[in-house]
Coordinates of C-alpha atoms in Angstrom, one line a residue:
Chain A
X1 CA -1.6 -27.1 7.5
X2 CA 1.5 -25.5 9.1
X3 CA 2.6 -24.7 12.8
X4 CA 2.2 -21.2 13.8
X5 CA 2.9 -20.1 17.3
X6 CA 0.8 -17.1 18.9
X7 CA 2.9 -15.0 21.2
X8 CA 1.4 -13.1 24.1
X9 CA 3.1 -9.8 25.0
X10 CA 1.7 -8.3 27.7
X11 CA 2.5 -5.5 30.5
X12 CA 2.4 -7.7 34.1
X13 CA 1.1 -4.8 35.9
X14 CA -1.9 -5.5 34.5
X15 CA -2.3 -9.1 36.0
X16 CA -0.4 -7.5 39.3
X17 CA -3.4 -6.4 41.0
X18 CA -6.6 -8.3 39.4
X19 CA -9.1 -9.3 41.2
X20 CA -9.9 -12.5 41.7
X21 CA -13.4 -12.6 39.3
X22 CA -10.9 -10.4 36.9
X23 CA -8.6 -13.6 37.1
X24 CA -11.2 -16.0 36.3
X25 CA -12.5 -14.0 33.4
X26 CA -9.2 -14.3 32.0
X27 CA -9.1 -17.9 32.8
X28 CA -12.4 -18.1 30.8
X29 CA -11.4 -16.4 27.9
X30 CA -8.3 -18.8 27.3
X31 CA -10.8 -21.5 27.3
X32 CA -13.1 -20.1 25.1
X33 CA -9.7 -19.2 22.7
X34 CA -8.9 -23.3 22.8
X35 CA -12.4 -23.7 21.8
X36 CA -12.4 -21.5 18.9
X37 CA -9.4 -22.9 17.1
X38 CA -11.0 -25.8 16.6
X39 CA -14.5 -24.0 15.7
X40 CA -12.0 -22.4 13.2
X41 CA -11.2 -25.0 11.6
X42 CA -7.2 -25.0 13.2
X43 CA -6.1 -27.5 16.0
X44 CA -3.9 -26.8 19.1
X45 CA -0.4 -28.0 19.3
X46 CA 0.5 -26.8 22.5
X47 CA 1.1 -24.0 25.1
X48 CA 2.1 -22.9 27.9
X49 CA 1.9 -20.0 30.5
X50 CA 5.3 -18.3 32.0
X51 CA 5.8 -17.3 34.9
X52 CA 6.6 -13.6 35.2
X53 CA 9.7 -11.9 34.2
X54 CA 10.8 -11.5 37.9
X55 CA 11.7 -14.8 37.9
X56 CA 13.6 -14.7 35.0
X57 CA 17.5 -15.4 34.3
X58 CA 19.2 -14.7 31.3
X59 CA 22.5 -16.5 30.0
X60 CA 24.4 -14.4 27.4
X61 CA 27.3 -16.0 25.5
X62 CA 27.0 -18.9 27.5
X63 CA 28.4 -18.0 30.7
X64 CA 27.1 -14.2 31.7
X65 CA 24.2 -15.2 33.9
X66 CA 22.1 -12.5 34.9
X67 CA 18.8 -11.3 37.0
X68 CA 15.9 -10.8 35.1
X69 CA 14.5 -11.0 31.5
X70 CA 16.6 -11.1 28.6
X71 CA 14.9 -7.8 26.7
X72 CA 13.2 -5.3 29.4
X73 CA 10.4 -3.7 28.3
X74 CA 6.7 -2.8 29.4
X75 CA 5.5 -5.6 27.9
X76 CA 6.9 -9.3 27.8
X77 CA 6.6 -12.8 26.9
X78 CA 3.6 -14.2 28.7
X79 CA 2.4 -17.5 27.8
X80 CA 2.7 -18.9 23.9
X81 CA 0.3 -21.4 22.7
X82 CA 1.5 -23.5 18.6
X83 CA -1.5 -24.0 16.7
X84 CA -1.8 -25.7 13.3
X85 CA -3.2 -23.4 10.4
X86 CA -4.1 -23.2 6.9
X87 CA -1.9 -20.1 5.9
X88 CA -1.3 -16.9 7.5
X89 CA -4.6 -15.3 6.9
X90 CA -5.9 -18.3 9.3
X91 CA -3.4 -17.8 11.7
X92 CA -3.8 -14.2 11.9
X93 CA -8.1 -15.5 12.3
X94 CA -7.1 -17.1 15.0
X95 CA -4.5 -15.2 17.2
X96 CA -7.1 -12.6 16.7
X97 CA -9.1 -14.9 19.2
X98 CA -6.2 -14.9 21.7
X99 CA -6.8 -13.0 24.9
X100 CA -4.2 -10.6 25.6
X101 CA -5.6 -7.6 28.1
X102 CA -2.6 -6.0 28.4
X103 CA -0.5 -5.9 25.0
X104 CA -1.3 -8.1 22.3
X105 CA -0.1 -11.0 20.3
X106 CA 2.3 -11.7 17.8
X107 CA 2.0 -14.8 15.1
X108 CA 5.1 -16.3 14.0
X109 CA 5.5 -19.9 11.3
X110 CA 7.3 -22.3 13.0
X111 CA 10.0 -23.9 11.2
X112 CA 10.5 -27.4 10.5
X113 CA 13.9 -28.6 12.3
X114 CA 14.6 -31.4 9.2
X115 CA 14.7 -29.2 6.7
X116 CA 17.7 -28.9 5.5
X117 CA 18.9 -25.2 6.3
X118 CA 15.2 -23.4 7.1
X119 CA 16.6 -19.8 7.5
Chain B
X1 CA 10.5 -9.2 -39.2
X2 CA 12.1 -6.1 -38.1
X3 CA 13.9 -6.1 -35.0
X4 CA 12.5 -2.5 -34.3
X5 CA 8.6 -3.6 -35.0
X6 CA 8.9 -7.1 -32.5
X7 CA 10.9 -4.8 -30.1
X8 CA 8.0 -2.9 -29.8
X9 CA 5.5 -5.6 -29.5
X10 CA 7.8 -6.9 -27.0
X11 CA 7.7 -3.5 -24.7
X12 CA 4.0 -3.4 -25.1
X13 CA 3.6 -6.8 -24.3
X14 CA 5.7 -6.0 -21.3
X15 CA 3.5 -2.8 -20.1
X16 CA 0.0 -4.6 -20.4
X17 CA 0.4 -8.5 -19.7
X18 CA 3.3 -8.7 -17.3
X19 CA 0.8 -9.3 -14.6
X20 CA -1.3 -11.5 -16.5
X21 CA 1.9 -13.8 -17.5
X22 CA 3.3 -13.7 -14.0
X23 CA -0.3 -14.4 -12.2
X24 CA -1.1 -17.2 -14.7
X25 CA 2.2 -18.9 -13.7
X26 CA 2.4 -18.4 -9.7
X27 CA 0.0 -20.8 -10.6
X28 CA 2.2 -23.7 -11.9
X29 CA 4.9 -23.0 -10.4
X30 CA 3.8 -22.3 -6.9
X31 CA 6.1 -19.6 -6.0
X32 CA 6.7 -16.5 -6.5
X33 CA 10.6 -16.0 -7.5
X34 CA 10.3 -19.2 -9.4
X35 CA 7.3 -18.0 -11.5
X36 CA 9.2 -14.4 -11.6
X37 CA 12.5 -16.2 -13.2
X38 CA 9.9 -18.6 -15.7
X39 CA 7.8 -15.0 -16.6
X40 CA 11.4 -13.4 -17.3
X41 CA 12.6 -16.4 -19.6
X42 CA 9.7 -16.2 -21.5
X43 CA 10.2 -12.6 -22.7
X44 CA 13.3 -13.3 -23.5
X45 CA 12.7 -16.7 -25.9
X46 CA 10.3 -14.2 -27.1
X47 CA 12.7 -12.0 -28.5
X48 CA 14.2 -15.0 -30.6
X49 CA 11.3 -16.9 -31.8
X50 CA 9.4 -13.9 -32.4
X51 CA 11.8 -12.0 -34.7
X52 CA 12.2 -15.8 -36.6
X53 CA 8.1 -16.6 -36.8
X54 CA 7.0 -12.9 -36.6
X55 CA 4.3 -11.8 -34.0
X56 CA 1.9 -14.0 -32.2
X57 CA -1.8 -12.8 -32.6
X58 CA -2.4 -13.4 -28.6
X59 CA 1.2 -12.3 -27.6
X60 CA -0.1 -12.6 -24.0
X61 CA -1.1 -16.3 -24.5
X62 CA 2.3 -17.0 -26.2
X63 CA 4.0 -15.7 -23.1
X64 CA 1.8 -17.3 -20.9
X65 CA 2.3 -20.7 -22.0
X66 CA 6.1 -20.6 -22.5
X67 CA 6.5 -19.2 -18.9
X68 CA 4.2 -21.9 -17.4
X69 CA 6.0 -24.7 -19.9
X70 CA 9.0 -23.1 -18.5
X71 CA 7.9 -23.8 -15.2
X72 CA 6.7 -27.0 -15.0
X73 CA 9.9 -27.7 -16.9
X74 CA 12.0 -26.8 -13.9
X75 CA 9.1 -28.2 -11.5
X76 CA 10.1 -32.0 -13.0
X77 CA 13.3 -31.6 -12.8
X78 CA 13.3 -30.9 -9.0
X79 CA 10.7 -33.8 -8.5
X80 CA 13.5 -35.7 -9.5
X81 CA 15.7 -34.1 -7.0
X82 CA 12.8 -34.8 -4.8
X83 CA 12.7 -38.9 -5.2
X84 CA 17.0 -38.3 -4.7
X85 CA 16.8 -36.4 -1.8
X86 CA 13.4 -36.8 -0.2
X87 CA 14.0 -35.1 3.6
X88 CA 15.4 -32.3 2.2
X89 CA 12.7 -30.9 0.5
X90 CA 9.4 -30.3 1.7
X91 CA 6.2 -30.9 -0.6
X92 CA 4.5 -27.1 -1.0
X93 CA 1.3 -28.2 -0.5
X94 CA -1.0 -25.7 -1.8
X95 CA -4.6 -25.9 -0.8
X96 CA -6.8 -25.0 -4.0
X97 CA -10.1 -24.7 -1.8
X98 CA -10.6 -22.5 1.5
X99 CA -13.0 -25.1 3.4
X100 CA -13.7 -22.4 6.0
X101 CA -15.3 -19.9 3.3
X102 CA -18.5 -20.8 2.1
X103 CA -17.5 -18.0 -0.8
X104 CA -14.8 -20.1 -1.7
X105 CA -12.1 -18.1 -2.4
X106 CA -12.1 -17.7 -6.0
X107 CA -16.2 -17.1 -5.9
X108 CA -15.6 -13.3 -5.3
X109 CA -13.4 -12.6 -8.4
X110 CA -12.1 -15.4 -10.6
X111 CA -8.9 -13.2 -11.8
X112 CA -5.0 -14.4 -11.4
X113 CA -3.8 -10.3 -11.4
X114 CA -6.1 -9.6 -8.7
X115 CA -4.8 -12.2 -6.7
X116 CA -1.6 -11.2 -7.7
X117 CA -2.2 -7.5 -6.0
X118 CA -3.6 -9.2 -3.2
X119 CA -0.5 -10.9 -2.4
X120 CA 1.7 -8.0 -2.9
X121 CA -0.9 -5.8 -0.6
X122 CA -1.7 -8.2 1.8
X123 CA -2.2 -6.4 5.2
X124 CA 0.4 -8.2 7.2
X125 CA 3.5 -6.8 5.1
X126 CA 4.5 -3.5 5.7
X127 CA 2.7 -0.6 3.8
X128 CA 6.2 0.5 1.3
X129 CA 7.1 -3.3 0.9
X130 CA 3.3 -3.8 -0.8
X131 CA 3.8 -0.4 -2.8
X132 CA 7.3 -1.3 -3.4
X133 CA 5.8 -5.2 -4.5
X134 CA 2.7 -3.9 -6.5
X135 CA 5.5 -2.0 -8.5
X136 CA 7.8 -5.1 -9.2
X137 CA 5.5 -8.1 -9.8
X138 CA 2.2 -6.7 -10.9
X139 CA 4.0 -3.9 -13.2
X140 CA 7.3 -5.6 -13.8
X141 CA 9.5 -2.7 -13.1
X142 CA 12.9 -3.5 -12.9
X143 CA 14.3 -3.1 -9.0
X144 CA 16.6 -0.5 -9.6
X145 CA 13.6 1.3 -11.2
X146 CA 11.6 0.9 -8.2
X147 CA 14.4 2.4 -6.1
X148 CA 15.1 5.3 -7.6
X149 CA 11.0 5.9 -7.3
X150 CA 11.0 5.5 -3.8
X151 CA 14.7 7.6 -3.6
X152 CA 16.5 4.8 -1.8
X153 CA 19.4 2.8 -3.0
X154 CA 19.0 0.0 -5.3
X155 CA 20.3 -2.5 -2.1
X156 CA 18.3 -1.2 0.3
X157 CA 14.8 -1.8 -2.3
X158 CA 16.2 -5.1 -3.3
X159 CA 16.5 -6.1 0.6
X160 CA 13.1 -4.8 1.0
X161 CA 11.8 -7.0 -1.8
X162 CA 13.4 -10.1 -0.7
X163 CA 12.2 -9.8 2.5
X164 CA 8.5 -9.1 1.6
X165 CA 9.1 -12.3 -0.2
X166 CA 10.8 -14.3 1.6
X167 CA 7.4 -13.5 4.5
X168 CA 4.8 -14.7 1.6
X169 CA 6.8 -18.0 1.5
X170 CA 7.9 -18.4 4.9
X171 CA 4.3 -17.3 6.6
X172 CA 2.7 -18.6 4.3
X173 CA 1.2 -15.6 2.9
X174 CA -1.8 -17.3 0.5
X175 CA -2.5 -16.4 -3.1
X176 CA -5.8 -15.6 -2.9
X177 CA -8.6 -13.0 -3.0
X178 CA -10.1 -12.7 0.2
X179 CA -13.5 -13.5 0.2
X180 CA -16.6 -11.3 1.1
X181 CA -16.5 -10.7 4.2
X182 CA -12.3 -10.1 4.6
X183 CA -12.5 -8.0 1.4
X184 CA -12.9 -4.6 3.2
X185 CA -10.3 -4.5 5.3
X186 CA -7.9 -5.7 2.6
X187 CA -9.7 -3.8 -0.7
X188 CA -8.4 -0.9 1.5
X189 CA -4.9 -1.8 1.8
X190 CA -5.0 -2.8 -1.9
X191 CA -6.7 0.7 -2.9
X192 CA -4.1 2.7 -1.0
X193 CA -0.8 1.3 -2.5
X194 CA -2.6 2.2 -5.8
X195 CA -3.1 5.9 -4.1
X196 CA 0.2 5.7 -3.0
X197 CA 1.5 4.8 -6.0
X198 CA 0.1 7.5 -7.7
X199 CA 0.8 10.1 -5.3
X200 CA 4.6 9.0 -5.8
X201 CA 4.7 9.8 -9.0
X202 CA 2.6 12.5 -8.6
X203 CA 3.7 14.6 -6.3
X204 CA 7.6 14.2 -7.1
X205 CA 10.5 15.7 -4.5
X206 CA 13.1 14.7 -7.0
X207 CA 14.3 11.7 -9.4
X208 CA 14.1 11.4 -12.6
X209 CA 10.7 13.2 -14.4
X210 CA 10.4 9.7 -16.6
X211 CA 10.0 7.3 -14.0
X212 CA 7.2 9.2 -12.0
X213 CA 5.3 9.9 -15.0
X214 CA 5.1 6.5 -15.9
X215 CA 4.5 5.8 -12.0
X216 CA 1.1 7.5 -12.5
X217 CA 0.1 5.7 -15.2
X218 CA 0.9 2.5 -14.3
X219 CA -1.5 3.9 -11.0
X220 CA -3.9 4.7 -13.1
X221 CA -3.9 1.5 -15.1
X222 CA -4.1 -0.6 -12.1
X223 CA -7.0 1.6 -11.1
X224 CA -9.2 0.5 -14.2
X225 CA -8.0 -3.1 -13.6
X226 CA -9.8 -2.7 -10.0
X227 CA -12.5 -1.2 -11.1
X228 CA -13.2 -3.8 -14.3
X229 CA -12.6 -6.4 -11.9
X230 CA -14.7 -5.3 -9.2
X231 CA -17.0 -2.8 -10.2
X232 CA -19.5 -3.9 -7.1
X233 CA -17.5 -2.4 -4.7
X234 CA -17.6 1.7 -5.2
X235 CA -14.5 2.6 -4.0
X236 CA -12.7 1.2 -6.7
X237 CA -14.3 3.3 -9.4
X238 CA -13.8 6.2 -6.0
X239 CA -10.0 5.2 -6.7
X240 CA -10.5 5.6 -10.4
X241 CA -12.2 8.3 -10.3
X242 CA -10.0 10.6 -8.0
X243 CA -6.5 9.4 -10.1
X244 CA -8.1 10.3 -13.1
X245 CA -9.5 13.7 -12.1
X246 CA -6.0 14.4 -10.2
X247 CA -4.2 13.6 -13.4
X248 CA -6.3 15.7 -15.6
X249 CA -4.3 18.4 -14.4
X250 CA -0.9 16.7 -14.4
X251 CA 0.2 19.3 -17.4
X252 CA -0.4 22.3 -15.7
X253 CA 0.9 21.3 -12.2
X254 CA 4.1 23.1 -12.5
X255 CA 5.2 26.3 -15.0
X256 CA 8.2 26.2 -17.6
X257 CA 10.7 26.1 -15.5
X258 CA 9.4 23.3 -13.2
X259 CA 7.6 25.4 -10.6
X260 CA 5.2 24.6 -8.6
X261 CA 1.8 26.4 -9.8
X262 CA -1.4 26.2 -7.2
X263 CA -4.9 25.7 -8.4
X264 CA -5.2 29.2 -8.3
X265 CA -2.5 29.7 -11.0
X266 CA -3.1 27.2 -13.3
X267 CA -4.4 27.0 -17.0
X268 CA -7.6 25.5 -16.7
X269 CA -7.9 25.5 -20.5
X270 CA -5.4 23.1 -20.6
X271 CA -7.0 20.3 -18.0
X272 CA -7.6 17.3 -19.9
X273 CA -11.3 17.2 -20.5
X274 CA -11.7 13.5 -21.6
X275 CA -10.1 12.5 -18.2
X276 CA -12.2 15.1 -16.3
X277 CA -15.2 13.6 -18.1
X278 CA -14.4 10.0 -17.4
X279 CA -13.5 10.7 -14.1
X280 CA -17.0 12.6 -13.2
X281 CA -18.9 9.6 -14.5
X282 CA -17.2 6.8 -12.8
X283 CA -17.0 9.1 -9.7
X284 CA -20.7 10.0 -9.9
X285 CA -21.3 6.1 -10.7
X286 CA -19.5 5.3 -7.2
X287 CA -21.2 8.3 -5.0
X288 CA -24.4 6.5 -6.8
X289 CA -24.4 3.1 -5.1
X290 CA -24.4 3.9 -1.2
X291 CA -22.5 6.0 1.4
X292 CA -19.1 6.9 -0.1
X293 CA -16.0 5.6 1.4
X294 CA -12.9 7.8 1.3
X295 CA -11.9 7.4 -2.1
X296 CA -15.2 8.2 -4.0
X297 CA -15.6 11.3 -1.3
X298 CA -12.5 12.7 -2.3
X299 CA -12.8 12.1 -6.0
X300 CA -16.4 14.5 -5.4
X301 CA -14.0 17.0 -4.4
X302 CA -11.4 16.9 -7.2
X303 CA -14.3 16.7 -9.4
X304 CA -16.1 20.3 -8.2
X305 CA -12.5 21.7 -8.8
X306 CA -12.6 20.2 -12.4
X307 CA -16.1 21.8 -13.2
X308 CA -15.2 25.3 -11.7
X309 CA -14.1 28.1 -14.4
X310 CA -11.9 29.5 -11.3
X311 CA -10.8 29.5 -8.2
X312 CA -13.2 32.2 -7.2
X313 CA -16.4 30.4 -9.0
X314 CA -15.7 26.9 -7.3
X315 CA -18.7 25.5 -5.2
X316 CA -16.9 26.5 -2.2
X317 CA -20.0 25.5 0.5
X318 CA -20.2 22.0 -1.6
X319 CA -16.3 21.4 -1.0
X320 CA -16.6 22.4 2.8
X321 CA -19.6 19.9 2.8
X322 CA -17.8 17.1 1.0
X323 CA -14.9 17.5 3.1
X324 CA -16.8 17.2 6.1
X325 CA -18.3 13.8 5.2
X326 CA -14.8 13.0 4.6
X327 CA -14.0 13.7 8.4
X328 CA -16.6 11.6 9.1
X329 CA -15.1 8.4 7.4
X330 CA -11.7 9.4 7.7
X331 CA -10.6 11.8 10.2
X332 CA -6.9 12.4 10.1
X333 CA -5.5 16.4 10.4
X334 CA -4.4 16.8 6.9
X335 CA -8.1 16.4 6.4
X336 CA -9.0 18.3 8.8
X337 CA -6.4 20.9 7.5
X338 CA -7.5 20.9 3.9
X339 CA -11.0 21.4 5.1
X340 CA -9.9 24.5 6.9
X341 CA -8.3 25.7 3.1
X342 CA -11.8 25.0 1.7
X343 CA -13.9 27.0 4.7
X344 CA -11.2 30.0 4.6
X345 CA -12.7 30.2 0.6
X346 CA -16.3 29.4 1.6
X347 CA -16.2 32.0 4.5
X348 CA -13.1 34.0 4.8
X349 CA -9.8 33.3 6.0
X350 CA -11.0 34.8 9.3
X351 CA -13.0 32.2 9.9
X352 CA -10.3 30.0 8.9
X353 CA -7.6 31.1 11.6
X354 CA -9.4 29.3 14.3
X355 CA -9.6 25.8 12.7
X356 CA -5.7 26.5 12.2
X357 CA -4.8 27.2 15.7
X358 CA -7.0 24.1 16.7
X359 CA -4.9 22.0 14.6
X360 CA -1.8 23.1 15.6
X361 CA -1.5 21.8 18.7
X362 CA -2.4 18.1 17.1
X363 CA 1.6 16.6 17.3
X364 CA 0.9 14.7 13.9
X365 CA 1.5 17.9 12.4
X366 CA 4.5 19.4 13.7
X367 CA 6.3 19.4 11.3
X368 CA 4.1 19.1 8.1
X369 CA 4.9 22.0 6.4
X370 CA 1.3 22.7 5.0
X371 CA -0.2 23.6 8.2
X372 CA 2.2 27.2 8.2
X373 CA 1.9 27.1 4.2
X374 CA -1.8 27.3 4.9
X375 CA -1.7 29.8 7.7
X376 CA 1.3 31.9 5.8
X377 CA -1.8 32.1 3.0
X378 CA -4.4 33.3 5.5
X379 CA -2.5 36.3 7.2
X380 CA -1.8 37.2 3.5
X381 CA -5.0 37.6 2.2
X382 CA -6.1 39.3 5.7
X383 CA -3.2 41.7 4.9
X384 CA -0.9 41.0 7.6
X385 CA 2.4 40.9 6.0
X386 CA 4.4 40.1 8.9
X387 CA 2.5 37.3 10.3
X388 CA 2.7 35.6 6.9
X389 CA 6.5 36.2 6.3
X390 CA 7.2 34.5 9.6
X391 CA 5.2 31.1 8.5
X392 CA 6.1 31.0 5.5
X393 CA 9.6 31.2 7.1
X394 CA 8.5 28.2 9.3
X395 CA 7.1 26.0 6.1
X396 CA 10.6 26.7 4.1
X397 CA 12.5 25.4 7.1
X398 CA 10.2 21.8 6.6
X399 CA 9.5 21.8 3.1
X400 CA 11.7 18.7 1.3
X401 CA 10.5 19.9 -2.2
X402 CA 12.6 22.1 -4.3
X403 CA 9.8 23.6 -6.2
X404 CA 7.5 23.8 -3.4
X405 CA 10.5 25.7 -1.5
X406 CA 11.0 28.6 -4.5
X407 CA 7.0 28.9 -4.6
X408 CA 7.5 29.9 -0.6
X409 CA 10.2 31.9 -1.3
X410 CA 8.6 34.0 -3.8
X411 CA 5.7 34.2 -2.1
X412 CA 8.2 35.4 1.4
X413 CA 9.3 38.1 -0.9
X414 CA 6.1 38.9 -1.8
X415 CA 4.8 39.8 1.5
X416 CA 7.9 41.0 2.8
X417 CA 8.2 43.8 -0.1
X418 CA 4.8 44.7 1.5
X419 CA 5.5 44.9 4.9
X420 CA 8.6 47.2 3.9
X421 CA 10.8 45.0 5.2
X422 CA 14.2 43.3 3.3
X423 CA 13.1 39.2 2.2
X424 CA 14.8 37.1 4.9
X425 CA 18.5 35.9 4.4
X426 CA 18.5 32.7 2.5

């Protein structure tokens, strides 16, 4: 099994103005999505939700602080969960689960820190 | 044993078991540029021992096992390096079963070159990197080779490579054939790098004439591999079927001096009727065995232009028919747009006109230079000279293809001699 991690990339305006039964359906879904890792045959790592990119600072070269997200586009880093999964053809299985409304998901391996030079 | 006779046996052993001998060690050796480097080594011990001891009567099998000794030669010699530097390096851990697939994943087809071209065309690279891949591993062709087919720079393919590569690895790309239930979706992408393949070599802008021949039939050979290998599932015998009726004609694609000649201009007499032959039975062997997919609907239309005497006696209505079907599985505008060709024949380029004007407000096709080729053809035929000058004008200005450009050009002469008006400038 290896770590993948399952980006969410999604436009905020979507979640701007949901209702609230839109909110819990949403809410729902990401349950369901823990559930069918497992059903899958992967396992949840972890993951986590962010809070939106109006929140955001950026650092550049270490000192340049800055208002807002690092990258600005429509879409933007949302919430990330790490699952463990066969190969890439699992993973991809899986993320295919992920709810993303608004955008849509991208898979990356997560690289093992002791090895010795990963990249 | 003459150097000439086990060169030979060396270059054919090259063309039809590369794959074979780099399949059959990916899986000792667990990786791909390792098995690459143990496949290489073995040809070249070949060279030696075979001009010593003469010709092996399996030369396959003799490359096949000196690659995989080769590789678990290596393979030792870094479990060594393992016990000496055991954090560093990472036990690949290869999982032999798919637990989650009932199938298993060898059930479907128990072949090391298919799995091979399933690696190099898995969905999640990018569509030249698993032409580009195909090309390399499952044909061996060398990587400046595969650059000057694909008219980039040797760096830029060799990056390209690499980093398709270096995803399989890293991602974890497996070597597998998917099982039943995942093979559409990836038969597809495997099916079109063949097509593309073929249509590189096929349909050549420039480069050097060898290369693309051979391009084609290394198309074509993977076609009957796919179709041997999985004759269940019709669209590879559709795949088949199309390269081989498509090739058929290779010879009389272009005249003496290179140009380009259209259906209606070539020397039927000198299509290939073996290939035709073969092609209309694996095609009609695919159309057979349920609703056609793309491939097998497409082959049915090269294979009514193989059967016609002319251009005039084709089945026109069955072509407009076919290509409708084809719509219906596979609606893109250059269908769309070839299907217009086939009901300006069928009906008259009057009733062709309107199709054309439909499609030209599709952006897709603003600058594909067939769509005023096609018009240019129309308004000729319906005599209007000036109309047709003008876009054949436009599809010069997009044309990228040196003999597609002088067939335009002498065609913009053509029509502008009868209008009674000079050939444009240029």
């Amino acid at each position: 099994m290896a770590k993948y991690a399952i980006l969410i990339y999604d436009d905020p305006a979507g979640y701007a103005n949901m209702s609230p039964e839109a909110w819990g359906a949403v809410i729902d879904a990401h349950s369901s999505f823990v559930k069918g890792v497992f059903e899958l045959g992967g396992s949840m790592d972890s993951g986590a939700a962010l809070a939106a990119t109006t929140s955001a600072t950026s650092i550049r070269g270490g000192n340049t602080v800055t208002d807002g997200p690092f990258v600005e586009t429509k879409e933007a880093l949302g919430g990330f969960y790490v699952v463990e999964a066969r190969d890439l053809d699992h993973a991809v299985e899986i993320a295919k689960l992920c709810p993303a409304p608004f955008g849509g998901v991208e898979v990356r391996p997560v690289v093992d820190p002791t090895q010795a030079n990963p990249f | 044993m003459q150097a000439d006779a086990v060169a030979a046996a060396l270059a054919q052993a090259h063309r039809s078991e590369w794959a074979f001998v780099l399949s059959a060690t990916v899986r000792v050796a667990g990786d791909l540029d390792l098995a690459e480097e143990c496949a290489q080594e073995a040809y070249v011990s070949a060279l030696q021992a075979w001009t010593r001891d003469g010709v092996p009567e399996r030369p396959g099998a003799w490359l096949t096992t000196a690659a995989r000794n080769q590789a678990l030669d290596r393979l030792r010699r870094e479990v060594t390096l393992r016990r000496k530097l055991p954090l560093l390096v990472e036990p690949a851990t290869v999982d032999p079963h798919d637990p989650a697939d009932p199938d298993g994943p060898d059930a479907a087809v128990p072949d090391d070159r298919l799995r091979l071209v399933f690696t190099c065309c898995h969905p999640t690279l990018a569509p030249e990197a698993r032409v580009a891949l195909t090309l390399r591993l499952v044909c061996g062709v060398p990587t400046p080779d595969v650059a000057r087919a694909f008219l980039v720079s040797e760096p830029t393919m060799a990056a390209r490579i690499t980093r398709a590569k270096k995803k399989i690895t890293e991602a974890r790309i497996p070597y597998r054939v998917p099982g039943r239930a995942e093979l559409p979706e990836r038969l597809d992408s495997v099916l079109t790098a063949v097509h593309l393949l073929f249509s590189t070599g096929h349909t050549a802008g420039e480069g050097d004439a060898l290369v693309r021949e051979e391009l084609c039939d290394r198309a074509l050979h993977l076609a009957r591999t796919l179709a041997a290998l999985l004759p269940e599932q019709a669209e590879t015998r559709g795949l088949l079927g199309l390269l081989l009726l498509t090739d058929a004609r290779r010879a009389t694609r272009t005249d003496e001096q290179g140009r380009l000649l259209l259906l209606a201009d070539q020397d039927r007499t000198r299509w290939d009727q073996r290939a035709i032959l073969e092609g209309l039975t694996v095609t009609a062997g695919a159309l057979a065995s349920g609703p056609p997919g793309r491939f097998t609907l497409q082959a049915a239309i090269a294979g009514v232009h193989a059967m016609a005497p002319s251009l005039e006696q084709t089945d026109w209505p069955r072509v407009v028919h076919l290509y409708d079907r084809l719509l219906a599985v596979w609606n893109t505008p250059v269908v769309a747009l070839n299907r217009a060709a086939a009901v300006a024949f069928a009906d008259g380029p009057a009733a062709a006109l309107p199709l054309l004007d439909e499609l030209a407000t599709d952006p897709r096709l603003a600058d594909y230079p067939y769509l005023p080729a096609t018009r240019a053809d129309l308004l000729r035929r319906l005599g209007d000279a000036a109309g047709a000058a003008q876009s054949y004008r436009r599809a010069m200005e997009l044309t990228a293809n040196a003999a597609e450009r002088a067939f335009l050009e002498q065609r913009l002469a053509e029509v502008s001699r009868a209008a009674g008006a000079e050939p444009a400038p240029g």
